[in-house]
């Protein structure tokens, strides 16, 4: 295998049981034989394990990359490794140029909608919730990996872990008794908040309570763990929380979420350590990037491994397995669950359950996943 030596040098096989299982299976079945498959997940060392699985399945592999400084950063050394290994690294513009020459990708495994303007022959798989809006009107089948349960592992466990590793790398090592203010109560925000509690922080979450009579599972989880919840529309209270916070992190998934003038003034006048963990710039375009750790890019992307492989393995496996599902539907091996197979689609339950079972039984984080699912039951 192309990257096997490097993968074995840095990882225990129990850190990637789901991708290992797909690699073993696809070595035999070769579902992507002769197909051009572009994968646009952030390019870091742990991404190599996903590439290996696709190559084992017979894919003619292309890796997608946007320009430096955009919302999906990458490790330059891994980009160079791919290029040295004769794996093309392409921008969206380069793929569109290929289409002008009547050369199309068969599958695009996208992230944050980077390649949504392209036209694969079979369809897309989008990894993130952020990318959904780019695909609402496309005339292709588009699986949204983030619509299922498996992404909770990455976003609720792995992202919280990555946030604190990012803080430590930036020189902040003492968290006991510190106040952590989290904007957003989705999977990412909830995961960061719970990790904050584990690190001894006093945690406050700012979220939308306009539907307080029907709180989501994550808000209930936060409340049951002693997290104070503040309504984002109560600007005076939010400003007060900013003024007294030691650490503040945005995780709403909404561009310019903190653009309110009063919030901007409070942020500018505070000594709070600021960070973003969303794909978009949530502080506003006008807010100076040097005031936010990692220049407003997700803090964990300042790390050599933004999310530990053990937490992202199942997500990357689902991303690839949904690509296989599109191929099998195209070939008539499996019928599409939806009568209209085009447009946005959720991951089939049987695929998620298979990968989740492998991850819990053969991986390192079975107990953490069990606790997570129990908390959100």
CSV table of C-alpha atoms in Angstrom, one decimal:
chain,number,residue,atom,x,y,z
A,1,UNK,CA,0.0,0.0,0.0
A,2,UNK,CA,1.2,3.5,-0.9
A,3,UNK,CA,1.3,5.1,2.6
A,4,UNK,CA,1.3,1.9,4.8
A,5,UNK,CA,4.7,2.4,6.2
A,6,UNK,CA,4.1,6.0,7.3
A,7,UNK,CA,0.7,5.1,8.8
A,8,UNK,CA,2.1,2.2,10.8
A,9,UNK,CA,4.9,4.5,12.0
A,10,UNK,CA,2.5,6.9,13.6
A,11,UNK,CA,-0.7,5.0,14.4
A,12,UNK,CA,-1.9,2.0,16.3
A,13,UNK,CA,-4.3,0.0,14.1
A,14,UNK,CA,-6.9,0.3,16.9
A,15,UNK,CA,-7.0,4.0,16.2
A,16,UNK,CA,-8.6,3.4,12.8
A,17,UNK,CA,-10.6,0.2,13.0
A,18,UNK,CA,-13.4,1.3,10.7
A,19,UNK,CA,-11.1,2.4,7.8
A,20,UNK,CA,-9.0,-0.7,8.3
A,21,UNK,CA,-12.1,-2.9,7.9
A,22,UNK,CA,-13.1,-1.0,4.7
A,23,UNK,CA,-9.6,-1.3,3.4
A,24,UNK,CA,-9.6,-5.1,3.9
A,25,UNK,CA,-13.0,-5.5,2.4
A,26,UNK,CA,-12.3,-3.2,-0.6
A,27,UNK,CA,-9.1,-5.0,-1.4
A,28,UNK,CA,-11.3,-7.9,-2.4
A,29,UNK,CA,-14.4,-6.1,-3.8
A,30,UNK,CA,-12.7,-3.1,-5.6
A,31,UNK,CA,-15.9,-1.0,-5.7
A,32,UNK,CA,-14.2,2.1,-7.2
A,33,UNK,CA,-12.3,0.2,-9.9
A,34,UNK,CA,-11.7,2.6,-12.9
A,35,UNK,CA,-13.5,5.5,-11.2
A,36,UNK,CA,-12.1,9.0,-10.7
A,37,UNK,CA,-12.7,9.8,-7.0
A,38,UNK,CA,-11.8,13.2,-5.6
A,39,UNK,CA,-11.7,13.5,-1.8
A,40,UNK,CA,-11.6,17.0,-0.3
A,41,UNK,CA,-11.2,16.3,3.4
A,42,UNK,CA,-8.6,18.5,5.2
A,43,UNK,CA,-5.2,17.3,4.1
A,44,UNK,CA,-3.3,16.1,7.2
A,45,UNK,CA,-1.4,12.9,8.1
A,46,UNK,CA,-4.4,11.1,9.4
A,47,UNK,CA,-6.2,11.7,6.0
A,48,UNK,CA,-3.7,9.2,4.5
A,49,UNK,CA,-5.7,6.4,6.1
A,50,UNK,CA,-8.8,7.4,4.2
A,51,UNK,CA,-6.8,7.7,1.0
A,52,UNK,CA,-5.4,4.1,1.5
A,53,UNK,CA,-9.0,2.7,1.8
A,54,UNK,CA,-10.0,4.4,-1.5
A,55,UNK,CA,-6.9,3.2,-3.3
A,56,UNK,CA,-7.5,-0.3,-2.0
A,57,UNK,CA,-11.0,0.0,-3.5
A,58,UNK,CA,-9.5,0.7,-7.0
A,59,UNK,CA,-10.0,4.4,-7.1
A,60,UNK,CA,-8.1,6.7,-9.4
A,61,UNK,CA,-7.5,9.1,-6.5
A,62,UNK,CA,-7.5,12.9,-6.7
A,63,UNK,CA,-7.2,15.1,-3.6
A,64,UNK,CA,-9.0,18.4,-3.4
A,65,UNK,CA,-7.5,21.5,-1.9
A,66,UNK,CA,-8.4,25.1,-1.7
A,67,UNK,CA,-6.0,28.0,-1.4
A,68,UNK,CA,-3.9,28.6,1.8
A,69,UNK,CA,-5.8,30.7,4.4
A,70,UNK,CA,-9.2,29.5,3.3
A,71,UNK,CA,-11.6,27.7,5.6
A,72,UNK,CA,-10.2,24.2,5.0
A,73,UNK,CA,-6.4,24.4,5.7
A,74,UNK,CA,-3.9,21.6,5.1
A,75,UNK,CA,-0.5,20.4,6.0
A,76,UNK,CA,1.9,21.5,3.3
A,77,UNK,CA,4.2,18.5,3.9
A,78,UNK,CA,1.4,16.0,3.3
A,79,UNK,CA,0.4,17.9,0.1
A,80,UNK,CA,4.0,17.6,-1.1
A,81,UNK,CA,4.0,13.9,-0.2
A,82,UNK,CA,0.8,13.4,-2.3
A,83,UNK,CA,2.4,15.2,-5.2
A,84,UNK,CA,5.6,13.1,-4.9
A,85,UNK,CA,3.4,10.0,-5.0
A,86,UNK,CA,1.8,11.1,-8.3
A,87,UNK,CA,-1.6,11.8,-6.7
A,88,UNK,CA,-3.0,15.0,-8.2
A,89,UNK,CA,-3.9,17.7,-5.7
A,90,UNK,CA,-6.5,19.9,-7.4
A,91,UNK,CA,-8.4,23.1,-6.7
A,92,UNK,CA,-12.0,23.5,-7.6
A,93,UNK,CA,-11.0,25.7,-10.5
A,94,UNK,CA,-8.7,23.0,-11.8
A,95,UNK,CA,-11.5,20.5,-11.7
A,96,UNK,CA,-13.8,22.8,-13.6
A,97,UNK,CA,-11.1,23.3,-16.2
A,98,UNK,CA,-10.9,19.5,-16.6
A,99,UNK,CA,-14.7,19.5,-17.1
A,100,UNK,CA,-14.2,22.0,-20.0
A,101,UNK,CA,-12.0,19.3,-21.6
A,102,UNK,CA,-14.8,16.7,-21.1
A,103,UNK,CA,-13.0,15.0,-18.2
A,104,UNK,CA,-15.3,14.6,-15.2
A,105,UNK,CA,-14.9,13.1,-11.7
A,106,UNK,CA,-17.1,10.1,-11.0
A,107,UNK,CA,-17.4,10.8,-7.3
A,108,UNK,CA,-16.6,13.8,-5.2
A,109,UNK,CA,-16.2,13.3,-1.4
A,110,UNK,CA,-16.5,16.9,-0.4
A,111,UNK,CA,-16.0,19.0,2.8
A,112,UNK,CA,-17.6,22.4,3.4
A,113,UNK,CA,-19.0,22.5,-0.1
A,114,UNK,CA,-15.6,23.4,-1.7
A,115,UNK,CA,-16.3,21.5,-4.9
A,116,UNK,CA,-20.1,21.9,-5.1
A,117,UNK,CA,-19.8,23.8,-8.4
A,118,UNK,CA,-18.4,20.7,-10.1
A,119,UNK,CA,-20.3,18.0,-11.9
A,120,UNK,CA,-19.4,14.4,-10.9
A,121,UNK,CA,-20.9,11.7,-13.0
A,122,UNK,CA,-22.3,9.7,-10.0
A,123,UNK,CA,-22.7,12.2,-7.1
A,124,UNK,CA,-21.4,13.8,-4.0
A,125,UNK,CA,-20.8,13.0,-0.4
A,126,UNK,CA,-20.6,16.0,1.9
A,127,UNK,CA,-18.8,15.6,5.2
A,128,UNK,CA,-20.0,18.6,7.1
A,129,UNK,CA,-23.1,20.4,8.1
A,130,UNK,CA,-21.5,23.7,6.9
A,131,UNK,CA,-21.5,22.4,3.4
A,132,UNK,CA,-25.2,21.6,3.2
A,133,UNK,CA,-26.3,25.0,2.0
A,134,UNK,CA,-24.1,24.6,-1.1
A,135,UNK,CA,-26.0,21.6,-2.2
A,136,UNK,CA,-29.6,22.5,-1.7
A,137,UNK,CA,-30.4,22.9,-5.4
A,138,UNK,CA,-28.0,20.5,-7.1
A,139,UNK,CA,-29.3,17.9,-9.6
A,140,UNK,CA,-27.1,15.1,-8.1
A,141,UNK,CA,-27.5,12.7,-5.2
A,142,UNK,CA,-25.7,14.2,-2.2
A,143,UNK,CA,-25.2,12.2,1.0
A,144,UNK,CA,-24.7,14.4,4.0
A,145,UNK,CA,-22.5,12.4,6.4
A,146,UNK,CA,-23.1,14.9,9.2
A,147,UNK,CA,-26.8,14.0,9.1
A,148,UNK,CA,-26.2,10.7,10.9
A,149,UNK,CA,-25.0,9.6,14.4
A,150,UNK,CA,-21.4,8.8,13.5
A,151,UNK,CA,-20.3,12.5,13.1
A,152,UNK,CA,-21.1,13.0,16.8
A,153,UNK,CA,-18.0,11.0,17.7
A,154,UNK,CA,-15.8,13.4,15.8
A,155,UNK,CA,-17.6,16.6,16.7
A,156,UNK,CA,-18.5,15.9,20.3
A,157,UNK,CA,-15.4,14.0,21.4
A,158,UNK,CA,-12.6,14.7,19.0
A,159,UNK,CA,-13.2,18.4,18.4
A,160,UNK,CA,-13.4,19.2,22.1
A,161,UNK,CA,-10.1,17.3,22.6
A,162,UNK,CA,-8.6,19.2,19.7
A,163,UNK,CA,-9.7,22.6,21.0
A,164,UNK,CA,-7.9,22.1,24.3
A,165,UNK,CA,-4.8,20.7,22.6
A,166,UNK,CA,-4.8,23.8,20.5
A,167,UNK,CA,-4.9,26.0,23.6
A,168,UNK,CA,-2.0,24.1,25.1
A,169,UNK,CA,0.1,24.5,22.0
A,170,UNK,CA,-0.7,28.2,22.1
A,171,UNK,CA,0.8,28.3,25.6
A,172,UNK,CA,-2.3,28.1,27.8
A,173,UNK,CA,-1.9,25.2,30.1
A,174,UNK,CA,-3.9,26.0,33.2
A,175,UNK,CA,-7.7,25.5,33.0
A,176,UNK,CA,-8.8,24.6,36.6
A,177,UNK,CA,-11.2,27.2,37.8
A,178,UNK,CA,-11.1,29.3,34.6
A,179,UNK,CA,-14.2,30.4,32.9
A,180,UNK,CA,-14.9,29.1,29.4
A,181,UNK,CA,-17.6,30.8,27.3
A,182,UNK,CA,-18.8,28.7,24.4
A,183,UNK,CA,-21.0,30.2,21.6
A,184,UNK,CA,-23.1,27.4,20.1
A,185,UNK,CA,-24.8,24.3,21.6
A,186,UNK,CA,-24.6,21.9,18.7
A,187,UNK,CA,-22.3,18.9,18.4
A,188,UNK,CA,-19.1,20.9,18.4
A,189,UNK,CA,-20.1,23.4,21.1
A,190,UNK,CA,-21.5,20.7,23.3
A,191,UNK,CA,-18.3,18.6,22.9
A,192,UNK,CA,-16.1,21.6,23.8
A,193,UNK,CA,-18.2,22.5,26.8
A,194,UNK,CA,-18.1,18.9,28.2
A,195,UNK,CA,-14.3,18.8,27.6
A,196,UNK,CA,-14.1,22.1,29.5
A,197,UNK,CA,-15.8,20.5,32.5
A,198,UNK,CA,-13.3,17.6,32.4
A,199,UNK,CA,-10.5,20.2,32.4
A,200,UNK,CA,-11.9,21.9,35.5
A,201,UNK,CA,-13.4,24.9,33.8
A,202,UNK,CA,-16.6,26.8,34.8
A,203,UNK,CA,-18.5,26.6,31.5
A,204,UNK,CA,-21.2,29.0,30.1
A,205,UNK,CA,-22.8,28.4,26.7
A,206,UNK,CA,-24.5,31.1,24.6
A,207,UNK,CA,-27.2,29.7,22.4
A,208,UNK,CA,-30.6,30.5,20.8
A,209,UNK,CA,-33.3,29.9,23.5
A,210,UNK,CA,-36.2,31.3,21.3
A,211,UNK,CA,-37.5,27.7,21.4
A,212,UNK,CA,-36.8,27.1,25.1
A,213,UNK,CA,-39.9,25.0,25.5
A,214,UNK,CA,-38.4,22.5,23.1
A,215,UNK,CA,-34.6,22.4,24.0
A,216,UNK,CA,-32.5,20.1,21.8
A,217,UNK,CA,-30.7,17.1,23.2
A,218,UNK,CA,-27.4,19.0,23.4
A,219,UNK,CA,-28.8,21.8,25.6
A,220,UNK,CA,-30.3,19.2,27.9
A,221,UNK,CA,-26.9,17.4,28.1
A,222,UNK,CA,-25.2,20.7,28.9
A,223,UNK,CA,-27.8,21.6,31.6
A,224,UNK,CA,-27.5,18.1,33.2
A,225,UNK,CA,-23.7,18.6,33.4
A,226,UNK,CA,-24.0,22.0,35.2
A,227,UNK,CA,-23.4,24.3,32.3
A,228,UNK,CA,-25.0,27.7,32.5
A,229,UNK,CA,-27.0,28.5,29.4
A,230,UNK,CA,-27.4,32.1,28.2
A,231,UNK,CA,-29.8,33.3,25.5
A,232,UNK,CA,-27.9,34.8,22.6
A,233,UNK,CA,-30.6,37.4,22.2
A,234,UNK,CA,-30.0,38.7,25.8
A,235,UNK,CA,-27.2,40.9,24.6
A,236,UNK,CA,-26.6,42.5,28.0
A,237,UNK,CA,-26.1,39.2,29.6
A,238,UNK,CA,-23.9,37.9,26.8
A,239,UNK,CA,-21.7,41.1,27.1
A,240,UNK,CA,-21.4,40.5,30.8
A,241,UNK,CA,-20.3,36.9,30.2
A,242,UNK,CA,-17.6,38.0,27.7
A,243,UNK,CA,-16.2,40.5,30.2
A,244,UNK,CA,-15.7,37.9,32.8
A,245,UNK,CA,-14.5,35.0,30.6
A,246,UNK,CA,-10.9,33.7,30.5
A,247,UNK,CA,-11.5,31.7,27.3
A,248,UNK,CA,-14.1,32.3,24.6
A,249,UNK,CA,-14.7,30.0,21.6
A,250,UNK,CA,-17.2,30.3,18.7
A,251,UNK,CA,-18.8,27.1,17.5
A,252,UNK,CA,-22.2,28.2,16.0
A,253,UNK,CA,-21.4,27.3,12.4
A,254,UNK,CA,-22.7,30.7,11.4
A,255,UNK,CA,-20.6,33.3,9.6
A,256,UNK,CA,-20.4,36.7,11.5
A,257,UNK,CA,-22.4,35.2,14.4
A,258,UNK,CA,-20.8,37.7,16.8
A,259,UNK,CA,-21.1,40.8,14.5
A,260,UNK,CA,-23.5,42.6,16.8
A,261,UNK,CA,-22.0,46.1,17.6
A,262,UNK,CA,-22.2,45.6,21.4
A,263,UNK,CA,-20.6,42.2,21.2
A,264,UNK,CA,-17.8,43.5,19.0
A,265,UNK,CA,-17.1,46.3,21.5
A,266,UNK,CA,-17.0,43.8,24.4
A,267,UNK,CA,-14.7,41.5,22.5
A,268,UNK,CA,-12.4,44.4,21.6
A,269,UNK,CA,-12.2,45.7,25.1
A,270,UNK,CA,-11.7,42.3,26.8
A,271,UNK,CA,-8.5,40.4,27.6
A,272,UNK,CA,-10.3,37.1,27.0
A,273,UNK,CA,-8.4,34.5,24.9
A,274,UNK,CA,-10.5,34.2,21.7
A,275,UNK,CA,-10.7,31.2,19.4
A,276,UNK,CA,-12.9,29.9,16.6
A,277,UNK,CA,-13.8,26.3,16.1
A,278,UNK,CA,-16.3,26.8,13.2
A,279,UNK,CA,-15.5,26.5,9.5
A,280,UNK,CA,-16.7,30.1,8.9
A,281,UNK,CA,-15.3,33.3,10.5
A,282,UNK,CA,-17.8,33.8,13.3
A,283,UNK,CA,-16.2,37.0,14.7
A,284,UNK,CA,-17.0,39.1,11.6
A,285,UNK,CA,-14.8,40.3,8.7
A,286,UNK,CA,-14.0,43.5,10.5
A,287,UNK,CA,-12.8,42.0,13.7
A,288,UNK,CA,-8.9,41.8,13.6
A,289,UNK,CA,-7.6,38.3,12.8
A,290,UNK,CA,-4.6,38.8,15.1
A,291,UNK,CA,-6.9,39.1,18.1
A,292,UNK,CA,-8.1,35.5,17.6
A,293,UNK,CA,-5.9,32.4,18.0
A,294,UNK,CA,-4.8,30.9,14.6
A,295,UNK,CA,-6.0,34.0,12.8
A,296,UNK,CA,-9.7,33.0,13.1
A,297,UNK,CA,-9.2,29.6,11.5
A,298,UNK,CA,-10.4,26.6,13.6
A,299,UNK,CA,-7.9,26.4,16.5
A,300,UNK,CA,-7.4,22.7,16.1
A,301,UNK,CA,-6.2,23.2,12.6
A,302,UNK,CA,-3.0,24.8,14.1
A,303,UNK,CA,-2.1,21.2,15.2
A,304,UNK,CA,-0.2,18.6,13.3
A,305,UNK,CA,-3.2,16.4,13.8
A,306,UNK,CA,-6.3,18.6,14.2
A,307,UNK,CA,-8.5,15.7,15.4
A,308,UNK,CA,-6.9,12.6,16.7
A,309,UNK,CA,-7.4,9.7,14.3
A,310,UNK,CA,-9.3,7.6,16.9
A,311,UNK,CA,-12.0,10.2,16.9
A,312,UNK,CA,-12.2,10.9,13.2
A,313,UNK,CA,-11.8,7.3,11.8
A,314,UNK,CA,-15.5,6.5,11.8
A,315,UNK,CA,-16.4,9.8,10.1
A,316,UNK,CA,-13.8,9.3,7.3
A,317,UNK,CA,-15.0,5.7,6.9
A,318,UNK,CA,-18.6,6.9,6.6
A,319,UNK,CA,-17.5,9.5,4.1
A,320,UNK,CA,-15.9,6.9,1.9
A,321,UNK,CA,-18.6,4.2,2.5
A,322,UNK,CA,-21.3,6.5,1.3
A,323,UNK,CA,-19.4,6.9,-1.9
A,324,UNK,CA,-19.4,3.2,-2.3
A,325,UNK,CA,-23.2,3.3,-1.7
A,326,UNK,CA,-23.7,5.7,-4.6
A,327,UNK,CA,-21.7,3.4,-6.9
A,328,UNK,CA,-23.7,0.4,-5.9
A,329,UNK,CA,-27.0,2.3,-6.5
A,330,UNK,CA,-25.7,3.5,-9.9
A,331,UNK,CA,-24.9,0.0,-10.9
A,332,UNK,CA,-28.3,-1.3,-9.7
A,333,UNK,CA,-26.7,-3.6,-7.0
A,334,UNK,CA,-28.7,-1.8,-4.3
A,335,UNK,CA,-31.9,0.2,-4.7
A,336,UNK,CA,-31.9,3.8,-3.4
A,337,UNK,CA,-33.8,4.2,-0.1
A,338,UNK,CA,-35.4,7.4,-1.4
A,339,UNK,CA,-37.8,7.3,-4.3
A,340,UNK,CA,-36.1,10.4,-5.6
A,341,UNK,CA,-32.4,9.7,-5.2
A,342,UNK,CA,-31.3,13.2,-6.2
A,343,UNK,CA,-30.8,16.0,-3.7
A,344,UNK,CA,-29.8,15.8,0.0
A,345,UNK,CA,-29.9,12.4,1.6
A,346,UNK,CA,-29.1,11.0,5.1
A,347,UNK,CA,-26.7,8.1,5.6
A,348,UNK,CA,-28.5,4.7,5.5
A,349,UNK,CA,-28.9,3.3,9.0
A,350,UNK,CA,-27.2,-0.1,8.2
A,351,UNK,CA,-24.0,1.6,7.0
A,352,UNK,CA,-23.7,3.7,10.2
A,353,UNK,CA,-24.5,0.8,12.5
A,354,UNK,CA,-21.9,-1.4,10.8
A,355,UNK,CA,-19.2,1.3,11.2
A,356,UNK,CA,-20.3,2.2,14.7
A,357,UNK,CA,-20.2,-1.4,15.8
A,358,UNK,CA,-16.7,-1.9,14.4
A,359,UNK,CA,-15.5,1.3,16.1
A,360,UNK,CA,-16.8,0.4,19.5
A,361,UNK,CA,-15.7,-3.2,19.4
A,362,UNK,CA,-12.3,-2.9,17.8
A,363,UNK,CA,-11.2,0.7,18.6
A,364,UNK,CA,-9.8,2.6,21.5
A,365,UNK,CA,-12.8,4.8,22.4
A,366,UNK,CA,-15.7,2.3,22.9
A,367,UNK,CA,-16.3,3.5,26.4
A,368,UNK,CA,-16.2,7.2,25.4
A,369,UNK,CA,-18.8,6.5,22.6
A,370,UNK,CA,-21.0,4.6,25.0
A,371,UNK,CA,-21.0,7.5,27.5
A,372,UNK,CA,-21.6,10.0,24.7
A,373,UNK,CA,-24.6,8.1,23.3
A,374,UNK,CA,-25.9,7.6,26.8
A,375,UNK,CA,-25.7,11.3,27.6
A,376,UNK,CA,-27.7,12.1,24.5
A,377,UNK,CA,-30.2,9.3,24.7
